[in-house]
Coordinates of C-alpha atoms and ligand atoms in Angstrom, one line a residue:
M1 CA -17.1 -10.4 -8.6
Q2 CA -14.5 -8.1 -10.1
H3 CA -10.7 -8.5 -9.3
F4 CA -9.1 -5.2 -8.7
L5 CA -5.3 -4.5 -8.7
N6 CA -2.7 -2.2 -7.4
Y7 CA -1.6 0.8 -9.5
I8 CA 2.2 0.9 -9.7
N9 CA 4.3 2.7 -12.3
G10 CA 1.2 3.5 -14.4
E11 CA 0.3 -0.2 -14.6
W12 CA -2.3 -2.5 -12.8
R13 CA -0.5 -5.2 -10.8
A14 CA -1.5 -8.0 -8.4
A15 CA 0.2 -8.2 -5.0
A16 CA 3.7 -9.9 -5.3
D17 CA 2.5 -12.9 -3.4
G18 CA -1.0 -12.9 -5.0
A19 CA -2.8 -12.4 -1.7
T20 CA -6.2 -10.6 -1.8
F21 CA -9.0 -9.4 0.4
I22 CA -12.7 -9.0 -0.4
N23 CA -14.6 -5.7 0.1
R24 CA -18.4 -5.8 0.8
N25 CA -21.2 -3.3 0.6
P26 CA -22.1 -2.1 4.2
A27 CA -25.8 -1.8 3.2
D28 CA -25.9 -5.4 2.0
R29 CA -23.2 -7.7 3.3
S30 CA -24.0 -10.3 0.7
D31 CA -23.0 -7.8 -2.1
H32 CA -19.3 -8.5 -2.8
I33 CA -17.8 -5.5 -4.5
G34 CA -14.6 -7.2 -5.5
S35 CA -11.2 -8.6 -4.5
F36 CA -8.3 -6.3 -4.0
P37 CA -4.5 -7.0 -3.5
Q38 CA -3.5 -7.6 0.1
S39 CA -0.1 -5.9 -0.3
G40 CA 3.0 -6.3 1.7
S41 CA 6.5 -4.9 1.8
A42 CA 7.4 -6.2 -1.7
D43 CA 4.6 -4.2 -3.2
V44 CA 5.6 -1.1 -1.3
E45 CA 9.1 -1.7 -2.5
A46 CA 7.9 -1.8 -6.1
A47 CA 5.9 1.4 -5.7
V48 CA 9.0 3.1 -4.1
S49 CA 11.1 2.1 -7.0
A50 CA 8.5 3.4 -9.5
A51 CA 8.3 6.7 -7.6
K52 CA 12.1 7.0 -7.4
S53 CA 12.4 6.6 -11.2
A54 CA 9.7 9.2 -11.8
E55 CA 10.8 11.7 -9.2
R56 CA 13.4 13.8 -11.0
A57 CA 11.4 14.4 -14.3
W58 CA 8.3 15.3 -12.2
K59 CA 10.0 17.8 -10.0
L60 CA 11.7 19.4 -13.0
L61 CA 8.4 19.9 -14.8
P62 CA 7.4 23.5 -14.1
A63 CA 4.8 23.7 -11.3
P64 CA 2.3 25.5 -13.6
A65 CA 2.5 22.5 -16.0
R66 CA 2.0 20.1 -13.0
G67 CA -1.0 22.3 -12.1
D68 CA -2.4 21.9 -15.6
I69 CA -2.5 18.1 -15.2
L70 CA -4.3 18.5 -11.9
R71 CA -6.8 20.9 -13.4
R72 CA -7.6 18.2 -16.0
A73 CA -8.0 15.7 -13.2
G74 CA -10.6 18.1 -11.7
D75 CA -12.4 18.1 -15.0
I76 CA -12.5 14.3 -15.2
F77 CA -13.7 14.0 -11.6
A78 CA -16.5 16.4 -12.6
R79 CA -17.3 14.3 -15.7
R80 CA -17.4 11.0 -13.7
K81 CA -19.1 12.5 -10.7
T82 CA -22.4 10.6 -11.0
E83 CA -20.8 7.2 -11.8
L84 CA -18.2 7.6 -9.1
A85 CA -20.7 8.7 -6.4
A86 CA -22.6 5.4 -6.9
I87 CA -19.4 3.4 -6.7
M88 CA -18.5 5.2 -3.4
T89 CA -21.9 4.7 -1.9
R90 CA -21.9 1.0 -2.7
E91 CA -18.6 0.6 -1.0
M92 CA -18.9 2.8 2.1
G93 CA -22.6 3.5 2.5
K94 CA -23.4 7.2 2.7
P95 CA -26.1 8.4 0.4
V96 CA -25.3 9.5 -3.1
F97 CA -26.0 13.2 -2.4
E98 CA -23.2 12.9 0.2
T99 CA -20.8 11.0 -2.0
S100 CA -21.4 13.6 -4.7
G101 CA -20.4 16.3 -2.2
D102 CA -17.3 14.2 -1.4
I103 CA -16.2 14.3 -5.0
Q104 CA -17.0 18.0 -5.3
E105 CA -14.4 18.6 -2.5
A106 CA -11.9 16.8 -4.7
I107 CA -12.8 18.9 -7.7
D108 CA -12.5 22.0 -5.6
T109 CA -9.1 20.8 -4.4
C110 CA -7.9 20.1 -7.9
Y111 CA -8.8 23.5 -9.2
Y112 CA -7.4 25.2 -6.1
S113 CA -4.1 23.3 -6.3
A114 CA -3.9 23.8 -10.1
T115 CA -3.8 27.6 -9.6
E116 CA -1.3 27.2 -6.7
G117 CA 1.1 25.8 -9.3
R118 CA 1.3 29.4 -10.5
R119 CA 2.1 30.7 -6.9
L120 CA 3.9 28.4 -4.6
F121 CA 5.2 31.5 -3.0
G122 CA 8.5 31.8 -1.3
Y123 CA 9.6 35.2 0.1
N124 CA 12.6 37.4 -0.1
A125 CA 14.2 39.6 2.5
P126 CA 17.0 42.2 2.5
S127 CA 20.4 40.9 3.3
E128 CA 22.3 42.4 6.2
L129 CA 25.3 42.8 3.8
P130 CA 25.6 44.9 0.7
N131 CA 25.4 43.4 -2.8
K132 CA 23.8 40.3 -1.5
M133 CA 20.3 39.0 -2.1
N134 CA 18.2 36.6 0.1
L135 CA 15.5 34.5 -1.4
S136 CA 13.6 31.4 -0.3
F137 CA 11.9 28.6 -2.3
R138 CA 9.5 25.8 -1.6
M139 CA 11.1 22.5 -2.6
P140 CA 9.4 19.1 -2.9
V141 CA 9.8 16.7 0.1
G142 CA 10.3 13.5 -2.0
I143 CA 8.2 10.4 -1.9
C144 CA 5.1 10.9 0.2
G145 CA 3.1 8.0 1.8
I146 CA -0.6 8.8 2.1
I147 CA -2.8 6.6 4.4
T148 CA -6.4 7.5 4.8
A149 CA -9.8 6.4 6.2
W150 CA -12.9 5.3 4.3
N151 CA -15.5 7.9 5.3
F152 CA -14.4 10.4 2.7
P153 CA -12.9 8.0 0.1
I154 CA -12.1 10.8 -2.5
A155 CA -12.2 14.1 -0.7
V156 CA -9.7 13.4 2.1
P157 CA -7.1 11.6 -0.1
S158 CA -7.4 14.5 -2.5
W159 CA -6.6 17.0 0.2
K160 CA -3.2 15.4 0.5
I161 CA -2.4 13.8 -2.9
I162 CA -3.3 16.8 -5.1
P163 CA -1.3 19.4 -3.2
A164 CA 1.6 16.9 -2.8
L165 CA 1.7 16.4 -6.6
V166 CA 1.5 20.1 -7.5
C167 CA 4.5 20.7 -5.2
G168 CA 6.6 18.2 -7.2
N169 CA 6.4 15.2 -4.9
T170 CA 5.7 11.6 -5.9
V171 CA 3.0 9.7 -4.0
I172 CA 2.3 6.2 -2.7
F173 CA -1.3 5.9 -1.6
K174 CA -2.7 3.2 0.7
P175 CA -6.4 3.7 0.9
S176 CA -8.6 2.2 3.5
E177 CA -9.5 -1.5 2.9
E178 CA -13.1 -0.3 3.2
S179 CA -13.0 2.1 0.2
P180 CA -10.5 0.6 -2.3
H181 CA -12.6 0.8 -5.4
S182 CA -12.7 4.6 -5.1
A183 CA -9.0 4.7 -4.8
N184 CA -8.6 2.9 -8.1
I185 CA -10.9 5.4 -9.8
F186 CA -8.7 8.1 -8.3
A187 CA -5.7 6.4 -10.1
E188 CA -7.7 6.1 -13.4
I189 CA -8.5 9.8 -13.3
L190 CA -4.9 10.9 -12.7
H191 CA -3.8 8.5 -15.4
E192 CA -6.2 9.9 -17.9
A193 CA -5.3 13.5 -16.9
G194 CA -1.7 12.7 -18.1
L195 CA 0.2 12.1 -14.9
P196 CA 3.4 10.4 -15.8
A197 CA 3.9 6.7 -14.7
G198 CA 5.3 6.2 -11.2
V199 CA 4.4 9.7 -9.9
F200 CA 1.3 8.3 -8.2
N201 CA 0.9 4.7 -7.1
V202 CA -1.9 2.9 -5.2
V203 CA -1.0 0.0 -2.9
H204 CA -4.0 -1.7 -1.4
G205 CA -4.0 -3.6 1.9
D206 CA -4.3 -3.4 5.6
G207 CA -2.0 -2.2 8.4
K208 CA 0.8 -4.4 7.0
A209 CA 1.1 -2.3 3.9
G210 CA 0.7 0.9 5.9
S211 CA 3.6 -0.2 8.2
A212 CA 5.8 -1.1 5.3
M213 CA 5.3 2.5 4.1
V214 CA 6.0 4.1 7.5
D215 CA 9.1 1.9 7.8
H216 CA 10.5 2.5 4.3
P217 CA 13.5 4.9 4.5
A218 CA 12.9 6.3 1.0
I219 CA 9.4 7.5 2.0
K220 CA 10.1 11.0 3.4
L221 CA 6.7 12.0 4.6
I222 CA 3.6 10.3 6.0
G223 CA 0.2 12.0 5.7
F224 CA -2.4 10.1 7.7
T225 CA -6.1 10.5 8.5
G226 CA -7.6 8.0 10.9
S227 CA -7.7 7.1 14.6
T228 CA -5.8 8.9 17.2
E229 CA -4.3 5.6 18.4
T230 CA -2.9 4.6 15.0
G231 CA -1.8 8.2 14.2
T232 CA 0.1 8.6 17.4
H233 CA 1.9 5.3 16.8
I234 CA 2.8 6.4 13.3
A235 CA 4.1 9.7 14.6
S236 CA 6.4 8.0 17.1
L237 CA 7.9 5.8 14.3
C238 CA 8.2 8.9 12.0
G239 CA 9.8 10.8 14.9
K240 CA 12.5 8.1 15.2
A241 CA 13.1 8.0 11.5
N242 CA 13.1 11.9 11.0
K243 CA 10.2 11.7 8.7
K244 CA 7.8 14.5 8.2
C245 CA 4.4 13.4 9.5
S246 CA 1.0 15.2 9.3
L247 CA -1.9 13.7 11.2
E248 CA -5.7 14.2 11.1
M249 CA -7.2 12.1 13.8
G250 CA -10.3 11.9 16.1
G251 CA -12.9 14.4 17.2
K252 CA -15.6 14.8 19.8
N253 CA -17.2 17.9 18.3
A254 CA -19.9 19.8 20.1
Q255 CA -22.7 22.2 19.1
I256 CA -23.8 24.7 21.7
V257 CA -27.4 26.1 21.5
M258 CA -28.1 29.2 23.6
A259 CA -31.6 30.2 24.7
D260 CA -31.8 33.2 22.2
A261 CA -30.7 31.1 19.2
D262 CA -32.8 30.4 16.1
L263 CA -34.0 27.0 17.3
E264 CA -35.3 25.8 14.0
L265 CA -32.0 26.4 12.4
A266 CA -30.1 24.9 15.3
L267 CA -32.3 21.8 15.0
E268 CA -31.6 21.4 11.3
A269 CA -27.9 21.8 12.0
V270 CA -27.7 19.2 14.7
L271 CA -29.6 16.7 12.6
W272 CA -27.2 17.1 9.8
G273 CA -24.1 17.3 12.0
A274 CA -24.9 14.3 14.2
F275 CA -26.6 11.9 11.7
G276 CA -25.1 12.9 8.3
T277 CA -22.7 10.1 7.2
A278 CA -24.4 8.2 10.1
G279 CA -22.1 10.2 12.4
Q280 CA -19.0 8.7 10.8
R281 CA -17.1 12.0 10.2
C282 CA -14.2 13.2 12.2
T283 CA -16.2 16.5 12.2
A284 CA -19.5 14.9 13.3
T285 CA -21.5 16.5 16.1
S286 CA -21.3 14.0 18.9
R287 CA -22.1 16.4 21.8
L288 CA -25.0 18.8 22.0
I289 CA -24.7 21.5 24.7
L290 CA -28.2 23.0 25.4
H291 CA -29.1 25.9 27.5
R292 CA -31.5 24.8 30.3
D293 CA -34.3 27.3 29.2
I294 CA -34.7 25.6 25.9
H295 CA -33.5 22.0 26.7
D296 CA -36.8 20.2 27.0
Q297 CA -38.5 21.8 24.0
F298 CA -35.3 21.3 21.9
V299 CA -34.9 17.6 22.8
A300 CA -38.6 16.9 22.1
A301 CA -38.3 18.5 18.6
L302 CA -35.0 16.8 17.9
K303 CA -36.3 13.4 18.9
Q304 CA -39.2 13.8 16.5
K305 CA -37.1 14.8 13.6
A306 CA -34.4 12.3 14.2
A307 CA -36.9 9.4 14.5
A308 CA -38.3 10.4 11.1
L309 CA -34.9 10.2 9.3
R310 CA -35.2 7.6 6.5
I311 CA -32.6 4.9 7.0
G312 CA -31.6 2.6 4.1
S313 CA -29.2 2.0 1.2
G314 CA -27.5 5.2 0.2
L315 CA -28.2 4.2 -3.4
S316 CA -31.9 5.0 -2.9
Q317 CA -32.8 8.6 -3.5
E318 CA -35.1 8.5 -0.5
T319 CA -32.4 7.6 2.0
Q320 CA -31.2 10.2 4.5
M321 CA -28.9 8.0 6.6
G322 CA -27.0 5.0 5.4
P323 CA -25.3 2.2 7.3
L324 CA -22.3 2.0 9.5
I325 CA -19.2 0.8 7.7
N326 CA -18.9 -2.8 9.0
E327 CA -19.8 -5.2 11.8
S328 CA -17.0 -4.1 14.1
Q329 CA -18.1 -0.5 13.9
L330 CA -21.6 -1.7 14.7
A331 CA -20.3 -3.6 17.7
K332 CA -18.4 -0.5 18.9
V333 CA -21.5 1.7 18.7
E334 CA -23.5 -1.0 20.5
K335 CA -20.8 -1.1 23.2
Y336 CA -21.0 2.7 23.7
V337 CA -24.8 2.6 24.0
A338 CA -24.4 0.0 26.8
I339 CA -21.7 2.1 28.4
G340 CA -23.9 5.2 28.3
K341 CA -26.8 3.3 29.9
E342 CA -24.5 2.0 32.6
E343 CA -23.1 5.4 33.3
G344 CA -26.6 6.7 34.0
A345 CA -27.3 8.7 30.8
R346 CA -30.9 8.5 29.6
C347 CA -31.3 7.0 26.1
V348 CA -34.3 9.0 24.7
L349 CA -34.1 7.7 21.1
G350 CA -32.8 4.7 19.3
G351 CA -30.0 2.7 20.9
E352 CA -30.5 -0.3 18.7
R353 CA -30.5 -1.6 15.2
P354 CA -33.6 -0.9 13.2
S355 CA -36.1 -3.7 13.1
A356 CA -37.2 -3.5 9.4
D357 CA -36.5 -6.7 7.5
E358 CA -35.0 -4.9 4.5
L359 CA -32.3 -3.5 6.7
K360 CA -31.2 -6.8 8.2
A361 CA -28.6 -7.5 5.6
G362 CA -26.7 -4.3 6.3
C363 CA -24.9 -2.6 9.3
F364 CA -27.6 -0.2 10.1
F365 CA -28.1 1.6 13.4
Q366 CA -30.9 3.9 14.6
P367 CA -30.2 7.6 15.3
T368 CA -29.6 7.6 19.0
I369 CA -29.8 10.4 21.6
F370 CA -28.7 10.3 25.2
C371 CA -29.8 13.0 27.6
D372 CA -28.4 13.8 31.1
V373 CA -24.9 13.3 29.9
T374 CA -22.2 14.8 32.1
P375 CA -18.6 15.5 31.1
A376 CA -17.3 12.7 33.4
M377 CA -19.0 10.1 31.2
R378 CA -17.2 8.1 28.6
I379 CA -20.0 8.8 26.0
F380 CA -19.2 12.5 26.5
Q381 CA -15.4 12.0 26.2
E382 CA -14.7 9.2 23.7
E383 CA -15.1 9.2 19.9
I384 CA -17.8 6.7 18.9
F385 CA -18.0 7.4 15.1
G386 CA -21.6 6.5 14.8
P387 CA -25.1 8.2 15.0
V388 CA -25.0 8.7 18.8
L389 CA -25.5 12.2 20.2
A390 CA -24.8 13.0 23.9
V391 CA -26.8 15.9 25.2
T392 CA -25.6 18.0 28.2
V393 CA -27.5 20.9 29.8
I394 CA -25.8 24.2 30.8
D395 CA -27.0 27.4 32.5
S396 CA -24.7 30.1 31.1
F397 CA -22.4 30.9 28.1
E398 CA -19.3 30.5 30.3
E399 CA -20.4 27.1 31.4
A400 CA -21.2 26.2 27.7
V401 CA -17.6 27.1 26.7
A402 CA -16.1 25.2 29.6
V403 CA -18.1 22.1 28.8
L404 CA -17.3 22.2 25.1
N405 CA -13.6 22.6 25.9
N406 CA -13.7 19.7 28.3
S407 CA -12.4 17.3 25.7
S408 CA -9.1 15.6 24.8
Y409 CA -10.0 16.4 21.1
G410 CA -10.2 19.8 19.3
L411 CA -11.4 19.6 15.7
S412 CA -14.7 21.3 15.1
S413 CA -17.0 23.4 17.3
S414 CA -20.2 25.3 16.9
I415 CA -22.5 27.8 18.7
F416 CA -26.0 28.9 17.9
T417 CA -26.6 32.3 19.4
A418 CA -28.2 35.6 18.4
D419 CA -25.8 37.5 20.7
V420 CA -23.0 39.0 18.6
N421 CA -20.8 39.5 21.6
Q422 CA -21.2 35.8 22.6
A423 CA -20.4 34.8 19.0
F424 CA -17.1 36.6 19.0
A425 CA -16.2 35.5 22.5
A426 CA -16.8 31.9 21.3
I427 CA -14.6 32.4 18.2
R428 CA -11.9 33.4 20.7
D429 CA -12.5 30.9 23.4
L430 CA -13.6 27.6 21.9
E431 CA -10.6 25.2 21.8
A432 CA -10.8 23.8 18.3
G433 CA -9.2 24.1 14.8
I434 CA -12.6 25.0 13.4
T435 CA -15.5 27.1 14.8
Y436 CA -18.9 27.6 13.2
I437 CA -21.2 30.4 14.2
N438 CA -24.8 29.4 13.5
G439 CA -23.7 26.4 11.4
P440 CA -23.2 22.7 12.1
T441 CA -19.8 21.2 13.0
I442 CA -19.5 19.7 9.5
G443 CA -19.0 21.5 6.2
A444 CA -15.4 22.5 5.9
E445 CA -14.4 24.0 2.5
A446 CA -11.4 23.0 0.5
H447 CA -9.7 26.4 0.5
M448 CA -9.7 26.8 4.3
P449 CA -7.3 25.4 6.8
F450 CA -8.6 22.0 8.1
G451 CA -7.3 20.3 11.2
G452 CA -7.5 20.4 14.9
I453 CA -5.7 20.8 18.2
K454 CA -5.1 18.5 21.2
G455 CA -5.6 14.8 20.4
T456 CA -6.9 15.7 16.9
G457 CA -3.7 16.6 15.2
N458 CA 0.0 17.3 15.4
G459 CA 0.1 21.0 14.4
H460 CA -0.5 20.8 10.6
R461 CA -3.4 22.1 8.6
E462 CA -4.7 20.6 5.3
G463 CA -6.8 22.7 2.9
G464 CA -6.1 26.2 1.6
W465 CA -2.5 27.2 1.3
T466 CA -1.6 25.8 4.7
V467 CA -1.4 22.3 3.1
F468 CA 1.6 23.5 1.0
E469 CA 3.5 23.9 4.3
I470 CA 3.2 20.2 4.8
F471 CA 4.2 19.1 1.3
T472 CA 7.2 21.4 0.8
E473 CA 10.6 22.0 2.4
W474 CA 11.9 25.5 2.6
K475 CA 15.2 26.3 0.9
A476 CA 16.9 29.6 1.8
V477 CA 19.2 31.0 -0.9
Y478 CA 21.9 33.7 -0.5
V479 CA 23.3 35.3 -3.7
D480 CA 26.4 37.3 -3.0
F481 CA 27.3 39.6 -6.0
S482 CA 29.9 41.7 -4.2
G483 CA 32.8 39.7 -5.6
K484 CA 34.4 39.3 -2.2
L485 CA 34.0 37.1 0.9
Q486 CA 31.4 38.8 3.1
R487 CA 31.1 37.1 6.5
A488 CA 27.6 37.5 7.9
Q489 CA 27.4 38.6 11.6
I490 CA 31.1 39.5 11.5
D491 CA 32.1 41.8 8.6
N492 CA 29.1 44.1 9.2
Y493 CA 29.7 44.7 12.9
D494 CA 32.9 46.3 14.3
D495 CA 33.6 45.2 17.8
Ligands
UN1_501 C1 -13.6 13.9 7.8 O1 -14.5 13.5 8.4 O2 -12.5 13.3 7.8 O3 -16.3 19.3 7.1 C2 -13.6 15.1 6.8 C3 -16.7 18.2 6.8 C4 -16.1 17.6 5.5 C5 -14.9 16.9 5.7 C6 -14.8 15.9 6.8 N1 -16.0 18.6 4.5 O4 -17.4 17.5 7.4

């Protein structure tokens, strides 16, 4: 078993107190990937001091030169894609074609952010006074603490870390304990790309390390992806400490299928949306809203296709659906299946672990479909983060929209329809940060705003240029070249 370390000040270091944890392959729990530092406040302190020493030189490096380093990082991610995809699959389970896509999102983000180094636009506006010029600039925020989940071990961290760096911030990254090896490769790649020591640091560990980051006064911003419960707690602490805080949290995303839709296409979409990544995406399709006229035929076809999905280790080329991340996620999914049954929903497929002997060593669960689900049920309302799809029947477009919007979350949404008027009404009326027309709820692209409303987020958007709003502070600049004192609001108005 390998012993992995934290990455602080451009060096690999053990936790100050030597504590470690072991990470295991979710497809085979006897496969120990390695030991990683179980960090605490002393390690966060060391990373803060490295970031502080690196801060000034990094922010004074011209943004296009910072972008050049990140473009090189994109090239190295591309060079190491196959090797890294296998490492990611071994530690978090999803099939290699999915982990390759995960890395591609990081490559896209590197190239996009690299070019942003040549923009980072501010704006100017006329002054209300003569011989005076008004400008505005984006300034770095300072040391950013990034805390992320395991389901996108490279893409989601890259959405935060890469834009943060091009903006001239320094970063301390605490990855999930379930995907720490990927985080070390992230560090290796930035190191090889030429990022100066201390600009980017990785501190492994659990909530203790995360709390030490949230509590540290020198860390000026927390970027978090994870559960709504943890994110809301972090936001309250950041609120008290006047820290900037951007949150990407849970989802309970729905796909609507109207009677006139291309049903084959809608079927392929829901299979991918609900069972891709074994349903462990914040954008996963966990609710399917079917028009009554096509309900029975659609469910019958979906059952057949979902039952045929090949479950197994993501390292096998054959596999279409990998395992859940760990035993506690497996227990959570089992708990929700029991809740669904108790609530009176009809489990028409799956509902248990697969019986095959070769799957016994991993945290596998069958694709599961519940019918007769009503909005009052917990399986309709609560995020499960597993391959469990709740199907609800509707009679009209208006009802479909109302049912989709009946959620405390608002990340992704989708409608399959051939009616152009309904499609545009859906774009306007679906309460979500992302809406797909004739596409599944998953598949966000790196250069578009990513995030949600209601319980999903706190008003920020990653991706595209919107992410640069998170990682910069505005500075307004007034240049008075009149040679005299000009008092705004006073000297230009005679009362
Ligand atoms: C996530 O689940 O946290 O749109 C991110 C998608 C991916 C990103 C998902 N591109 O499903």
